[in-house]
Short mmCIF file of C-alpha atoms in Angstrom, two decimals:
data_model
loop_
_atom_site.label_atom_id
_atom_site.label_comp_id
_atom_site.label_asym_id
_atom_site.label_seq_id
_atom_site.Cartn_x
_atom_site.Cartn_y
_atom_site.Cartn_z
CA MET A 1 34.59 -81.15 -30.24
CA PRO A 2 33.45 -82.33 -33.67
CA VAL A 3 30.64 -84.80 -34.10
CA ASP A 4 32.19 -88.27 -34.37
CA PRO A 5 30.02 -90.96 -36.01
CA ASN A 6 32.04 -93.62 -34.18
CA ALA A 7 31.71 -92.11 -30.71
CA PRO A 8 30.13 -94.33 -28.03
CA VAL A 9 27.98 -91.40 -26.86
CA ARG A 10 24.97 -90.90 -29.10
CA ILE A 11 22.21 -88.30 -29.03
CA SER A 12 19.13 -87.88 -31.19
CA ALA A 13 18.23 -84.77 -33.17
CA PHE A 14 16.01 -83.69 -36.04
CA ARG A 15 17.28 -83.61 -39.60
CA TRP A 16 15.02 -80.67 -40.45
CA VAL A 17 12.96 -78.06 -38.60
CA PRO A 18 11.39 -74.75 -39.71
CA ASP A 19 13.64 -71.71 -39.67
CA PHE A 20 12.17 -70.29 -36.45
CA ALA A 21 13.11 -73.48 -34.57
CA ARG A 22 16.69 -73.72 -35.79
CA GLY A 23 19.05 -73.12 -32.89
CA GLN A 24 16.25 -73.77 -30.39
CA VAL A 25 15.69 -77.54 -30.52
CA ARG A 26 16.64 -79.04 -27.18
CA ASP A 27 19.39 -81.30 -28.43
CA LEU A 28 21.37 -78.03 -28.42
CA ARG A 29 21.48 -78.20 -24.63
CA VAL A 30 23.00 -81.65 -24.68
CA ARG A 31 25.44 -80.77 -27.46
CA TRP A 32 26.55 -77.73 -25.43
CA ALA A 33 27.09 -79.86 -22.32
CA LEU A 34 29.11 -82.40 -24.31
CA GLU A 35 31.21 -79.62 -25.80
CA GLU A 36 31.90 -78.14 -22.36
CA ALA A 37 32.90 -81.60 -21.14
CA GLY A 38 35.02 -82.35 -24.22
CA ILE A 39 33.10 -85.55 -24.95
CA PRO A 40 32.71 -86.54 -28.64
CA TYR A 41 29.30 -87.77 -29.74
CA SER A 42 27.39 -89.21 -32.66
CA VAL A 43 23.88 -88.25 -33.78
CA ARG A 44 20.81 -90.27 -34.68
CA LYS A 45 18.79 -87.99 -36.96
CA LEU A 46 15.01 -88.24 -37.07
CA ASP A 47 12.33 -86.72 -39.28
CA ALA A 48 10.42 -84.16 -37.22
CA MET A 49 7.39 -84.39 -39.52
CA ALA A 50 7.10 -88.19 -39.49
CA GLU A 51 6.01 -90.80 -36.97
CA ARG A 52 8.99 -91.91 -34.92
CA PRO A 53 10.46 -95.35 -35.62
CA SER A 54 8.94 -97.86 -33.21
CA ASP A 55 12.27 -98.61 -31.56
CA TYR A 56 12.77 -94.94 -30.72
CA PHE A 57 10.10 -95.00 -28.01
CA ALA A 58 12.38 -97.32 -26.04
CA GLU A 59 14.86 -94.41 -26.01
CA GLN A 60 12.41 -91.54 -25.53
CA PRO A 61 8.93 -92.53 -24.29
CA PHE A 62 7.34 -89.35 -25.70
CA GLY A 63 9.09 -89.44 -29.06
CA GLN A 64 10.84 -86.11 -28.48
CA VAL A 65 14.47 -85.16 -28.91
CA PRO A 66 16.99 -85.48 -27.50
CA SER A 67 17.58 -88.97 -26.30
CA TYR A 68 21.02 -89.97 -25.06
CA ARG A 69 23.04 -93.11 -24.56
CA ASP A 70 26.59 -93.91 -23.58
CA GLU A 71 28.39 -97.05 -22.42
CA ASP A 72 26.64 -96.90 -19.03
CA VAL A 73 23.16 -95.41 -19.38
CA GLN A 74 20.32 -94.56 -21.74
CA LEU A 75 18.46 -91.34 -20.89
CA PHE A 76 15.83 -88.88 -22.03
CA GLU A 77 14.93 -85.29 -20.96
CA SER A 78 17.55 -82.63 -21.58
CA GLY A 79 17.92 -81.62 -17.93
CA ALA A 80 18.58 -85.19 -16.79
CA ILE A 81 21.06 -85.69 -19.61
CA VAL A 82 22.96 -82.50 -18.79
CA LEU A 83 23.18 -83.55 -15.14
CA HIS A 84 24.51 -86.95 -16.17
CA ILE A 85 27.16 -85.33 -18.35
CA GLY A 86 27.99 -83.10 -15.39
CA ASP A 87 28.53 -86.18 -13.25
CA LYS A 88 31.05 -87.40 -15.82
CA SER A 89 32.91 -84.09 -16.06
CA GLY A 90 33.89 -81.32 -13.69
CA ALA A 91 33.15 -78.78 -16.41
CA LEU A 92 29.48 -78.49 -15.44
CA LEU A 93 29.21 -79.40 -11.76
CA PRO A 94 31.50 -78.26 -8.93
CA PRO A 95 33.34 -80.96 -6.96
CA ASP A 96 31.96 -79.95 -3.55
CA THR A 97 28.60 -81.17 -2.29
CA GLU A 98 27.07 -77.74 -1.76
CA GLY A 99 28.25 -76.46 -5.13
CA ARG A 100 26.80 -79.46 -6.95
CA ALA A 101 23.52 -79.13 -5.07
CA ARG A 102 23.25 -75.41 -5.90
CA ALA A 103 24.01 -76.03 -9.57
CA THR A 104 21.35 -78.74 -9.64
CA ALA A 105 18.84 -76.42 -7.99
CA TRP A 106 19.42 -73.77 -10.65
CA LEU A 107 19.08 -76.33 -13.44
CA ILE A 108 15.71 -77.35 -12.03
CA ALA A 109 14.73 -73.71 -11.52
CA ALA A 110 15.43 -73.00 -15.19
CA LEU A 111 13.17 -75.88 -16.25
CA ASN A 112 10.50 -75.60 -13.57
CA SER A 113 10.25 -71.93 -12.53
CA VAL A 114 11.37 -69.98 -15.60
CA GLU A 115 10.71 -72.08 -18.69
CA PRO A 116 6.98 -72.98 -18.31
CA PRO A 117 5.58 -69.43 -18.68
CA ILE A 118 8.06 -68.76 -21.48
CA LEU A 119 6.82 -71.84 -23.32
CA GLN A 120 3.25 -70.64 -22.89
CA LEU A 121 4.23 -67.30 -24.43
CA LEU A 122 5.97 -69.09 -27.31
CA LEU A 123 2.86 -71.15 -28.00
CA LEU A 124 0.74 -68.01 -28.05
CA ASP A 125 3.11 -66.13 -30.33
CA LEU A 126 4.06 -68.89 -32.76
CA PHE A 127 1.19 -71.38 -32.86
CA TRP A 128 -1.95 -70.00 -31.18
CA LYS A 129 -1.85 -66.31 -32.12
CA ASP A 130 -4.96 -66.62 -34.31
CA GLN A 131 -6.91 -68.67 -31.80
CA PRO A 132 -9.91 -67.07 -30.09
CA GLY A 133 -8.85 -65.34 -26.88
CA ALA A 134 -5.10 -65.52 -27.56
CA LYS A 135 -4.69 -61.73 -27.69
CA ASP A 136 -6.61 -61.37 -24.44
CA ILE A 137 -4.48 -63.94 -22.63
CA ARG A 138 -1.08 -62.74 -23.86
CA PRO A 139 -0.69 -59.67 -21.56
CA ASN A 140 -1.24 -61.86 -18.50
CA VAL A 141 1.34 -64.38 -19.70
CA VAL A 142 3.85 -61.61 -20.44
CA GLU A 143 3.31 -60.19 -16.97
CA PHE A 144 4.02 -63.57 -15.41
CA VAL A 145 7.17 -64.02 -17.51
CA GLU A 146 8.38 -60.56 -16.53
CA LYS A 147 7.95 -61.29 -12.84
CA ARG A 148 10.13 -64.39 -13.21
CA LEU A 149 12.74 -62.44 -15.17
CA ASP A 150 12.80 -59.63 -12.60
CA ARG A 151 13.49 -62.13 -9.81
CA LEU A 152 16.33 -63.53 -11.88
CA VAL A 153 17.73 -60.02 -12.37
CA ASP A 154 17.57 -59.44 -8.62
CA TRP A 155 19.51 -62.65 -7.98
CA LEU A 156 22.18 -62.02 -10.59
CA GLY A 157 22.89 -58.42 -9.65
CA ASP A 158 26.49 -57.85 -10.65
CA LYS A 159 27.44 -61.54 -10.60
CA GLU A 160 28.87 -63.17 -13.71
CA TRP A 161 26.99 -66.45 -13.20
CA LEU A 162 24.19 -67.71 -10.98
CA GLU A 163 26.72 -69.06 -8.50
CA ASP A 164 30.51 -68.75 -8.18
CA ARG A 165 31.25 -70.30 -11.59
CA PHE A 166 29.58 -71.42 -14.79
CA THR A 167 27.59 -74.61 -14.17
CA ALA A 168 24.89 -76.79 -15.67
CA GLY A 169 22.40 -74.39 -14.09
CA ASP A 170 23.70 -71.53 -16.22
CA LEU A 171 23.71 -73.71 -19.32
CA LEU A 172 20.02 -74.52 -18.93
CA MET A 173 19.07 -70.99 -17.88
CA VAL A 174 20.77 -69.39 -20.89
CA THR A 175 19.06 -71.78 -23.30
CA VAL A 176 15.71 -70.99 -21.69
CA LEU A 177 16.30 -67.24 -22.00
CA ARG A 178 17.18 -67.64 -25.68
CA ALA A 179 13.61 -68.78 -26.29
CA LEU A 180 12.60 -65.14 -25.75
CA ASP A 181 14.74 -63.85 -28.62
CA HIS A 182 11.59 -63.00 -30.59
CA THR A 183 10.68 -60.48 -27.86
CA ASP A 184 12.46 -57.64 -26.03
CA LEU A 185 11.83 -59.16 -22.61
CA VAL A 186 15.48 -60.09 -22.08
CA SER A 187 17.13 -57.35 -24.12
CA LYS A 188 15.40 -54.57 -22.14
CA ARG A 189 16.91 -55.97 -18.95
CA PRO A 190 20.65 -55.21 -19.25
CA VAL A 191 21.64 -57.62 -16.48
CA LEU A 192 19.89 -60.53 -18.19
CA ALA A 193 20.99 -59.51 -21.67
CA ALA A 194 24.64 -59.44 -20.57
CA TYR A 195 24.25 -62.77 -18.76
CA LYS A 196 22.79 -64.43 -21.83
CA GLU A 197 25.52 -62.96 -24.04
CA ARG A 198 28.22 -64.34 -21.74
CA GLY A 199 26.68 -67.75 -22.11
CA ILE A 200 26.39 -67.77 -25.88
CA ALA A 201 29.90 -66.30 -26.22
CA ARG A 202 31.39 -69.47 -24.74
CA PRO A 203 33.30 -71.49 -27.37
CA ALA A 204 31.41 -74.64 -26.39
CA PHE A 205 28.06 -73.01 -27.11
CA LYS A 206 29.24 -71.75 -30.48
CA ALA A 207 30.49 -75.22 -31.40
CA ALA A 208 27.22 -76.84 -30.28
CA LEU A 209 25.10 -74.39 -32.25
CA ALA A 210 27.23 -74.84 -35.37
CA ALA A 211 26.92 -78.62 -35.08
CA GLN A 212 23.14 -78.51 -34.71
CA LEU A 213 22.73 -76.17 -37.69
CA ALA A 214 25.09 -78.28 -39.80
CA ASP A 215 22.90 -81.35 -39.22
CA PHE A 216 19.81 -79.69 -40.69
CA GLU A 217 19.06 -80.58 -44.26
CA GLU A 218 17.87 -77.95 -46.70
CA ARG A 219 14.68 -79.59 -47.88
CA GLN A 220 11.61 -80.21 -45.77
CA PRO A 221 10.89 -83.95 -45.61
CA ALA A 222 7.64 -85.19 -47.05
CA MET A 223 4.81 -85.65 -44.59
CA ALA A 224 4.44 -89.27 -43.54
#
């Protein structure tokens, strides 16, 4: 689904980020959900290096991306936005009560049980690696991440998705696992590697990634 500047659904995104962050900014999650649901959207582009416009904090209290709005609601936080899109489309949430509840549980698990230690590892590897004590802390963080990944492997087993079909839970989990692409922590676990590859092979993911990358401008904006 191409980006449509006239679409009533609008998300926010950055117009530029460093190379290591391209394909990882969290508006990708929302773009992917919208692609799965077949919902066109427009984009409000912000400068990542500059103070946010004052009106933006009414959309996103912390000044992050993405924010989201449609004809009914205005939202922030990628997980909440993906759930809302799921409520509007059967592409991301099953129609039955138990199926929807299980998909929601996995979405929260991705954000609450799996992502936090991965984010700590990312901070150590990308931003804090030269800080005193970082090298001493890293093995403990890696160990914690690996324990979470091993539990995920045990759950997946030979299943294609976390539950009976692809859901919002898988969408969030795959995006979280992609944050480990600078390590071998996923690739050395064949079950997880195959699971992640199934996710990113979906046409909707490919379209979302292409749209995010296309929105990035070549030149770094001047510091405000």
